[in-house]
mmCIF file of C-alpha atoms in Angstrom:
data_model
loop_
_atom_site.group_PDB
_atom_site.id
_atom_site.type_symbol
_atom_site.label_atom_id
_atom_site.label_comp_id
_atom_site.label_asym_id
_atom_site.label_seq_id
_atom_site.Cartn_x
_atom_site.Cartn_y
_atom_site.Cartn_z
ATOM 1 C CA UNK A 1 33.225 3.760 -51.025
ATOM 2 C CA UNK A 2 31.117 4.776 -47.712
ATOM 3 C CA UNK A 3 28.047 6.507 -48.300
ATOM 4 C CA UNK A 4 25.695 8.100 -45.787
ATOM 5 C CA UNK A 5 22.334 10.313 -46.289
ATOM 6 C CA UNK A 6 20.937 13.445 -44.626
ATOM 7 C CA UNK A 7 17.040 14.353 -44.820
ATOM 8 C CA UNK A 8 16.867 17.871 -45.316
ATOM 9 C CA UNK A 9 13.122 17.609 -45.835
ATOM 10 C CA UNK A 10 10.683 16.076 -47.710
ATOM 11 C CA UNK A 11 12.051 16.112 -51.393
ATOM 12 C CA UNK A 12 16.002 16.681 -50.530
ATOM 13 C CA UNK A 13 18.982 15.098 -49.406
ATOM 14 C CA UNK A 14 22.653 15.385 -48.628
ATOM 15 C CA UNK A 15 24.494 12.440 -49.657
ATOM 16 C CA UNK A 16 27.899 12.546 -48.225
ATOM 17 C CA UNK A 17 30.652 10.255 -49.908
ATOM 18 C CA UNK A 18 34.068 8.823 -48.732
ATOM 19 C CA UNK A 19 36.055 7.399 -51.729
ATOM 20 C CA UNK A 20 39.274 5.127 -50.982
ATOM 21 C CA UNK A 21 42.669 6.843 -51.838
ATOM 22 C CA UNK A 22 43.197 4.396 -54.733
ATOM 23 C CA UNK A 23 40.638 5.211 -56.493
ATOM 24 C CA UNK A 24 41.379 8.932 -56.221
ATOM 25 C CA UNK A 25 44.756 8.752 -57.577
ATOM 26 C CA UNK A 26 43.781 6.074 -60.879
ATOM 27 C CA UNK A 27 41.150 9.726 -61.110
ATOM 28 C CA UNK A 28 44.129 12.180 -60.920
ATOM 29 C CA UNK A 29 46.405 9.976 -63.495
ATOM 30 C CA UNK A 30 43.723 10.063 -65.894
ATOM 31 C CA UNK A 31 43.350 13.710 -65.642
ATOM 32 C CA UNK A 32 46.804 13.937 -66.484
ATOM 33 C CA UNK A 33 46.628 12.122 -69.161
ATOM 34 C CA UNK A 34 44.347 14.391 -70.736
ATOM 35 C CA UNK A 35 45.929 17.280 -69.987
ATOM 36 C CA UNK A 36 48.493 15.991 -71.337
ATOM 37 C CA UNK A 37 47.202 15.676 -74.885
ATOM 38 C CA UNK A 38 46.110 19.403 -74.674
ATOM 39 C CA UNK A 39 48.832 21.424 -72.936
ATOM 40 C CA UNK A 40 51.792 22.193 -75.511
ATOM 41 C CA UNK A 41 55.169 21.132 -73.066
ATOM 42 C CA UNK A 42 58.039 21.995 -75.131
ATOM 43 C CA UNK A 43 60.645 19.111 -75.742
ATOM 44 C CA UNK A 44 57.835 16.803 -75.440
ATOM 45 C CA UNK A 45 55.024 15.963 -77.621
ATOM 46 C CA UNK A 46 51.518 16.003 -76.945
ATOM 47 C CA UNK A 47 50.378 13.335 -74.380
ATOM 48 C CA UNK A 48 54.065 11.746 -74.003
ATOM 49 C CA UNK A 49 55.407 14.502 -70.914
ATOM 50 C CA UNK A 50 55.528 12.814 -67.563
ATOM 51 C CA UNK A 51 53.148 14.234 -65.036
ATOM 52 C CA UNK A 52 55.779 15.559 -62.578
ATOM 53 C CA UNK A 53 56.584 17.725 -65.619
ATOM 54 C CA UNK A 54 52.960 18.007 -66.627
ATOM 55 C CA UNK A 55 52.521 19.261 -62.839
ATOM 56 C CA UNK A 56 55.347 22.166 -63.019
ATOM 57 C CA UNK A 57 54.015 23.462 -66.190
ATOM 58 C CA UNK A 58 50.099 24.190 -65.033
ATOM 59 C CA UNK A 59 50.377 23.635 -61.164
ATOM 60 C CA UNK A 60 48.983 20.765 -59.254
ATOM 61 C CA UNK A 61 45.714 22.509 -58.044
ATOM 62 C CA UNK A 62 44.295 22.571 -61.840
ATOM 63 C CA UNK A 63 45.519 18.877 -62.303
ATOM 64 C CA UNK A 64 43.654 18.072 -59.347
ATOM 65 C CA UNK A 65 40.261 20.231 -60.471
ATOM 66 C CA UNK A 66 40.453 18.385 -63.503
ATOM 67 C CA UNK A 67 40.266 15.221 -61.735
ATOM 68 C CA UNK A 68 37.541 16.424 -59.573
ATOM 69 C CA UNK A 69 35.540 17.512 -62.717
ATOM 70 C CA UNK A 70 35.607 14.802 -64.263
ATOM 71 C CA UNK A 71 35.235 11.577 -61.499
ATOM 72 C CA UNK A 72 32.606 12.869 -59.101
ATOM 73 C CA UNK A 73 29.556 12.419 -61.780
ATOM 74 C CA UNK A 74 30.863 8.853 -61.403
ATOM 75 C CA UNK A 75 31.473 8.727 -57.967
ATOM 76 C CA UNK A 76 28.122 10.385 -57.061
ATOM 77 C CA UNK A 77 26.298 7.975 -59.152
ATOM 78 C CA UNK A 78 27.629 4.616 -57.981
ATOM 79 C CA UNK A 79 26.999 6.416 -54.214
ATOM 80 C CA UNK A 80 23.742 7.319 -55.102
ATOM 81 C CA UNK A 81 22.378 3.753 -56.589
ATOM 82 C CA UNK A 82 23.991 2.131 -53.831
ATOM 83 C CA UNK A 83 21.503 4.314 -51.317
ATOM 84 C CA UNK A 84 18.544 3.669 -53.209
ATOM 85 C CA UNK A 85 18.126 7.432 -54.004
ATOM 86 C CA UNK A 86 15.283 8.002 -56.364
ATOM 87 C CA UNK A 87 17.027 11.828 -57.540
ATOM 88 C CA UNK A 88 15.005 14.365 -59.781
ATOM 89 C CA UNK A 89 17.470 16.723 -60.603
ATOM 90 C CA UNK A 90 20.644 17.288 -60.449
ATOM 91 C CA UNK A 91 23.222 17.409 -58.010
ATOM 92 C CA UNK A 92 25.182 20.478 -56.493
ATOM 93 C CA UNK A 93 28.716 19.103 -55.095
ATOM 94 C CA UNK A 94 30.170 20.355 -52.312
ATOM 95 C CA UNK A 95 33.952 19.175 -52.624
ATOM 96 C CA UNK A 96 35.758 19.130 -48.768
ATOM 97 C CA UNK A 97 39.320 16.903 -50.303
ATOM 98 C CA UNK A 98 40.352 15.406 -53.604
ATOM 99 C CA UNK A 99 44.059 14.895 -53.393
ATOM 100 C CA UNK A 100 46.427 11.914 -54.620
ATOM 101 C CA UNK A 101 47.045 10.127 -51.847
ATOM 102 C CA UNK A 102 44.451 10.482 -49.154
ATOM 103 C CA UNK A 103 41.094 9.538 -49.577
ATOM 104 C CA UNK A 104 38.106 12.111 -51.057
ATOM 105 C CA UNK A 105 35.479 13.376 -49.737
ATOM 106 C CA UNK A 106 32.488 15.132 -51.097
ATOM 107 C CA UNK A 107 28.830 16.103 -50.512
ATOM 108 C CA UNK A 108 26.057 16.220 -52.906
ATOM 109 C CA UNK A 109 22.757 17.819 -52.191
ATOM 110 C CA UNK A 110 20.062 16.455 -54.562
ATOM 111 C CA UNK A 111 16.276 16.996 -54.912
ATOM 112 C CA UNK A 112 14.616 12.882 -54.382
ATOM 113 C CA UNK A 113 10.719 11.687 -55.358
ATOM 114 C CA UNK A 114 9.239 12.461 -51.798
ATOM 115 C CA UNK A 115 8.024 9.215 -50.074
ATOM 116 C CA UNK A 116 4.778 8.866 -49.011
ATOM 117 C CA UNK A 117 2.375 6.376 -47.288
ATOM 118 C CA UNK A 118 -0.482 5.222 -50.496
ATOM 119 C CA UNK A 119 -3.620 5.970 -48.985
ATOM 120 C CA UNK A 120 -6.529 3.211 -48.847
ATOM 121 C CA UNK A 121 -8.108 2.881 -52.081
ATOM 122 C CA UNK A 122 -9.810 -0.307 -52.112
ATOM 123 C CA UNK A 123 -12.766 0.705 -50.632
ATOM 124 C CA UNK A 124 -13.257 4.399 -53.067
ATOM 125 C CA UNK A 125 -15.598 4.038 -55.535
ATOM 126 C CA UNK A 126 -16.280 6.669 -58.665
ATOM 127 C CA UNK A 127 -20.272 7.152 -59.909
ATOM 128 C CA UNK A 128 -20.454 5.859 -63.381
ATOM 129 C CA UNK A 129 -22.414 8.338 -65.155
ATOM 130 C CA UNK A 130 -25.933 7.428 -67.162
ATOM 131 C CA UNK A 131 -24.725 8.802 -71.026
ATOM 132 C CA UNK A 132 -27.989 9.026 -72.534
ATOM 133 C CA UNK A 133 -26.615 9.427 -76.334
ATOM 134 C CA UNK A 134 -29.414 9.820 -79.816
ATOM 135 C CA UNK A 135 -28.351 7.927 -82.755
ATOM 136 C CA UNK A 136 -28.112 11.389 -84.927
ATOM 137 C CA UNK A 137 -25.257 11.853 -82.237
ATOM 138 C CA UNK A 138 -23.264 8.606 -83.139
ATOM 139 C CA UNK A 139 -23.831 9.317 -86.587
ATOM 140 C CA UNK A 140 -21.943 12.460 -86.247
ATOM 141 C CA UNK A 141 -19.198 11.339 -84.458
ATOM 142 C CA UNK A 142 -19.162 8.290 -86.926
ATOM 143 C CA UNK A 143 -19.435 10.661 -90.294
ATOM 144 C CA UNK A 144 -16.377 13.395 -88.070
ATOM 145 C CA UNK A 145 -14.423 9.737 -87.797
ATOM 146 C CA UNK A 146 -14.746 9.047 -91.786
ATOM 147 C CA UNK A 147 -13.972 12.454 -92.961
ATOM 148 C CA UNK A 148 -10.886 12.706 -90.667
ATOM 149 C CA UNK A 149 -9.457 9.582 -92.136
ATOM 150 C CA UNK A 150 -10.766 9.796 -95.891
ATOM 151 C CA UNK A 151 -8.116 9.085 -98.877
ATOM 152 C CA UNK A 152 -7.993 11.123 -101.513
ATOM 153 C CA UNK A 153 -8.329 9.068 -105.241
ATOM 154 C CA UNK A 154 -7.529 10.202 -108.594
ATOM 155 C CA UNK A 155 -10.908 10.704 -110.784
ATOM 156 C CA UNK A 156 -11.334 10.795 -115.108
ATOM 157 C CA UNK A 157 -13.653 13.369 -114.846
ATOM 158 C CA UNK A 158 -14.807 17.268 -114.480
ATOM 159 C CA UNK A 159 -14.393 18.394 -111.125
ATOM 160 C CA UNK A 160 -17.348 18.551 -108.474
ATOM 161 C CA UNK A 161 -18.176 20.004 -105.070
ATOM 162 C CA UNK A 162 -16.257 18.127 -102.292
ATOM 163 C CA UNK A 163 -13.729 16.850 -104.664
ATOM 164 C CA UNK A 164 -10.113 18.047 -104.342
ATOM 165 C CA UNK A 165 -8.148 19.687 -107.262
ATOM 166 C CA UNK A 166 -3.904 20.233 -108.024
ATOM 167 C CA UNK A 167 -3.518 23.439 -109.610
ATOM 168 C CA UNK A 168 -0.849 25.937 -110.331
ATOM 169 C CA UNK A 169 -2.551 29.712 -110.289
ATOM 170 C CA UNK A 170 -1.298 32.740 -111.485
ATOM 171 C CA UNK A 171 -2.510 35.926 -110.451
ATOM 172 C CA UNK A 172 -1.023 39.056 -112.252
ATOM 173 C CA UNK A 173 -1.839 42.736 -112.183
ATOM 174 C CA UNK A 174 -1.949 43.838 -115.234
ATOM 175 C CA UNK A 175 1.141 42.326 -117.157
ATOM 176 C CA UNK A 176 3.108 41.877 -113.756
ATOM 177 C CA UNK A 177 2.811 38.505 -112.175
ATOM 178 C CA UNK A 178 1.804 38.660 -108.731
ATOM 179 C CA UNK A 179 4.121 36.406 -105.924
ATOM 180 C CA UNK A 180 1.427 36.284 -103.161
ATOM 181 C CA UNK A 181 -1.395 35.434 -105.635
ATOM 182 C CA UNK A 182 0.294 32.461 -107.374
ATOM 183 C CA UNK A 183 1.300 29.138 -106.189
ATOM 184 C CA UNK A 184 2.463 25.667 -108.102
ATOM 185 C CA UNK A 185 0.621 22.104 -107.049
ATOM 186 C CA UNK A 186 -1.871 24.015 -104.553
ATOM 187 C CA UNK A 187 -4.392 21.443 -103.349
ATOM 188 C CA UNK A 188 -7.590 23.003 -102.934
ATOM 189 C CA UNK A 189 -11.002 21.781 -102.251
ATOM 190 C CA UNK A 190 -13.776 22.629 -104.831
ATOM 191 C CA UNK A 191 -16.777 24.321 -102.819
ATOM 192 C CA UNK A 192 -19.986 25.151 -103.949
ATOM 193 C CA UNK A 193 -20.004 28.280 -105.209
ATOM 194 C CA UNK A 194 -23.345 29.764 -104.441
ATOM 195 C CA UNK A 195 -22.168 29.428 -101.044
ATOM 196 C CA UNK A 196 -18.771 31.063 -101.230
ATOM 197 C CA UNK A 197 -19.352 33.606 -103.895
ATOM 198 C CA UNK A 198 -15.603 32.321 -104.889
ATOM 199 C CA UNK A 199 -15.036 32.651 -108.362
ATOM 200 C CA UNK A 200 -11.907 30.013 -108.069
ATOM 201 C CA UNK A 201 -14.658 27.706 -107.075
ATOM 202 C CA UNK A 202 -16.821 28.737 -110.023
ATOM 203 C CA UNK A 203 -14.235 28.383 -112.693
ATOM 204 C CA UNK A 204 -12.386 25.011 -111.039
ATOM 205 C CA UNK A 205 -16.158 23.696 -110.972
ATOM 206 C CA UNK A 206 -16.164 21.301 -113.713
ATOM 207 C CA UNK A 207 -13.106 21.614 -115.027
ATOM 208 C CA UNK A 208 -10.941 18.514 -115.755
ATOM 209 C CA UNK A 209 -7.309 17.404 -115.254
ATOM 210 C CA UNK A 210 -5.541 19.595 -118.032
ATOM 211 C CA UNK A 211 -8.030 21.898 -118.359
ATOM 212 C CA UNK A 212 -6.833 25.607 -118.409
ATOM 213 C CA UNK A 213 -9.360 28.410 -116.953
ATOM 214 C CA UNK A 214 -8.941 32.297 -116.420
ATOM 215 C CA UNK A 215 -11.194 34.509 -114.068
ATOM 216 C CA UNK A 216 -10.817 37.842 -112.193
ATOM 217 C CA UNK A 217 -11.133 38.215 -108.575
ATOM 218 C CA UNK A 218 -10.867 40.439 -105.733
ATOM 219 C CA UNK A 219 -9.178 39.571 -102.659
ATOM 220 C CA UNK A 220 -11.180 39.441 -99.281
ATOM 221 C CA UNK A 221 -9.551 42.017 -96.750
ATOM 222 C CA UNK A 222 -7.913 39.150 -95.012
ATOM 223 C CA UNK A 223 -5.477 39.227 -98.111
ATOM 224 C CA UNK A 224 -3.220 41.919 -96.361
ATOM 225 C CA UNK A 225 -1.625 44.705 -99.396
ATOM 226 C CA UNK A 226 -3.597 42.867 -101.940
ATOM 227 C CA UNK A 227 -7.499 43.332 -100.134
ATOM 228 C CA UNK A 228 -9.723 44.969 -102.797
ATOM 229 C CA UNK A 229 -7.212 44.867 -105.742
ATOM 230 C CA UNK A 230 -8.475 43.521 -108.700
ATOM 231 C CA UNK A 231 -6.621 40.688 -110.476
ATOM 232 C CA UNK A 232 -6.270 38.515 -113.323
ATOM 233 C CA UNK A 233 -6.027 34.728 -112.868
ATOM 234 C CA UNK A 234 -4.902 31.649 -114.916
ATOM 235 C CA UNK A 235 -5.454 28.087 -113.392
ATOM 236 C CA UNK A 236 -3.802 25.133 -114.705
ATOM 237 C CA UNK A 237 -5.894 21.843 -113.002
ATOM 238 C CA UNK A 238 -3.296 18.583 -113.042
ATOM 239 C CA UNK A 239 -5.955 16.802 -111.177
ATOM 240 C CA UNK A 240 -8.651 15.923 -109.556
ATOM 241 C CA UNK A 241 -9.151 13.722 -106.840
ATOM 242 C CA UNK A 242 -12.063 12.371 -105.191
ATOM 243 C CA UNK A 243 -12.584 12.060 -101.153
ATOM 244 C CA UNK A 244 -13.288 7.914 -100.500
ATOM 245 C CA UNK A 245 -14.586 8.033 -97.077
#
């Protein structure tokens, strides 16, 4: 194989490739092969018709596009390791002959990492800047650190603020059981509620694991068809689970 390479500028290349005549028609057999295996021949079954026969039924220039299709990946990749081509994307062939019997010859244009001279860096130097941190800030940072990686543990015991609960809640209008209101195994944190004026935090507030409670609520209007429409809730608590930090 004889390989040679064309700049066209900075990030592209032509790499044009001359591969021996051998090699071209072990390509071309192969093809045939496989056509072969797919083209119905009548009188002969599937991969078992010679190729001169193989060549009369579809015509020699598909055989031979076959053959292109599938050996110039190959070829272009042996040609373009044996350059040294560092290649980004990939190629677009340019086919100028692929026959049995005389030797190929193709062109690929490819985009390349663009070479460059590394500028002196020994000598650059970066200010360090002066962090002037308080301790309440570590502490923060320390307390965000322990909440974002806190387990969750079982408890034997009524549920309080900051703990996490399992429940399954059913909300139903009047006798009909409401879809969007309901869930099974919904794990939801218990808040205070003075603060959130929820009254699932005031009835799951505690409660303990097995514990059945019922309250009415309204949802907020971020609660789409069901904002302002008053409805009747059970909530079964499985457990409760306590946040170790």
């Amino acid at each position: 194989m004889k390989t040679s390479v064309e700049h066209i500028d900075d990030t592209t290349v032509k790499l044009s490739v001359t591969v021996e005549a051998g090699r071209v028609d072990a390509a071309v057999d192969r093809a045939a092969k496989s056509l072969a295996r797919d083209v119905k021949i009548p009188g002969f079954r599937p991969g078992k018709a010679p190729r001169r026969v193989l060549e009369s039924h579809v015509g020699k220039g598909p055989l031979l596009q076959e053959a292109a299709r599938e050996a110039l990946p190959g070829f272009y990749a042996e040609a373009a390791e044996s350059a040294e081509l560092q290649v980004v994307g990939p190629p677009e062939f340019d086919v100028e002959v692929f026959e049995d019997g005389k030797d190929a010859e193709f062109t690929a244009t490819v985009e390349v990492r663009p070479e460059f001279d590394l500028p002196d860096y020994a000598s650059l130097q970066i200010p360090y800047p002066d962090w002037e941190l308080a301790d309440e800030d570590v502490q923060e940072q320390l307390d965000s650190l322990r909440e974002r990686f806190a387990e969750l543990d079982t408890v034997q015991r009524p549920a309080q603020v900051g703990d996490y609960v399992v429940v399954t809640l059913t909300g139903k209008r009047g006798e009909d059981k409401v879809d969007d209101a309901s869930g099974e195994d919904l794990l939801y944190e218990v808040k205070d509620p003075k603060e959130t004026e929820s009254a699932l935090d005031e009835a799951l507030l505690g409660t303990e694991a097995g514990g059945i409670v019922s309250f009415t609520d309204t949802p907020g209007p971020d609660a789409g068809e069901l904002a302002g429409v008053t409805l009747d809730f059970t909530a079964l608590v499985k457990e409760v689970k306590a946040k170790r930090l």
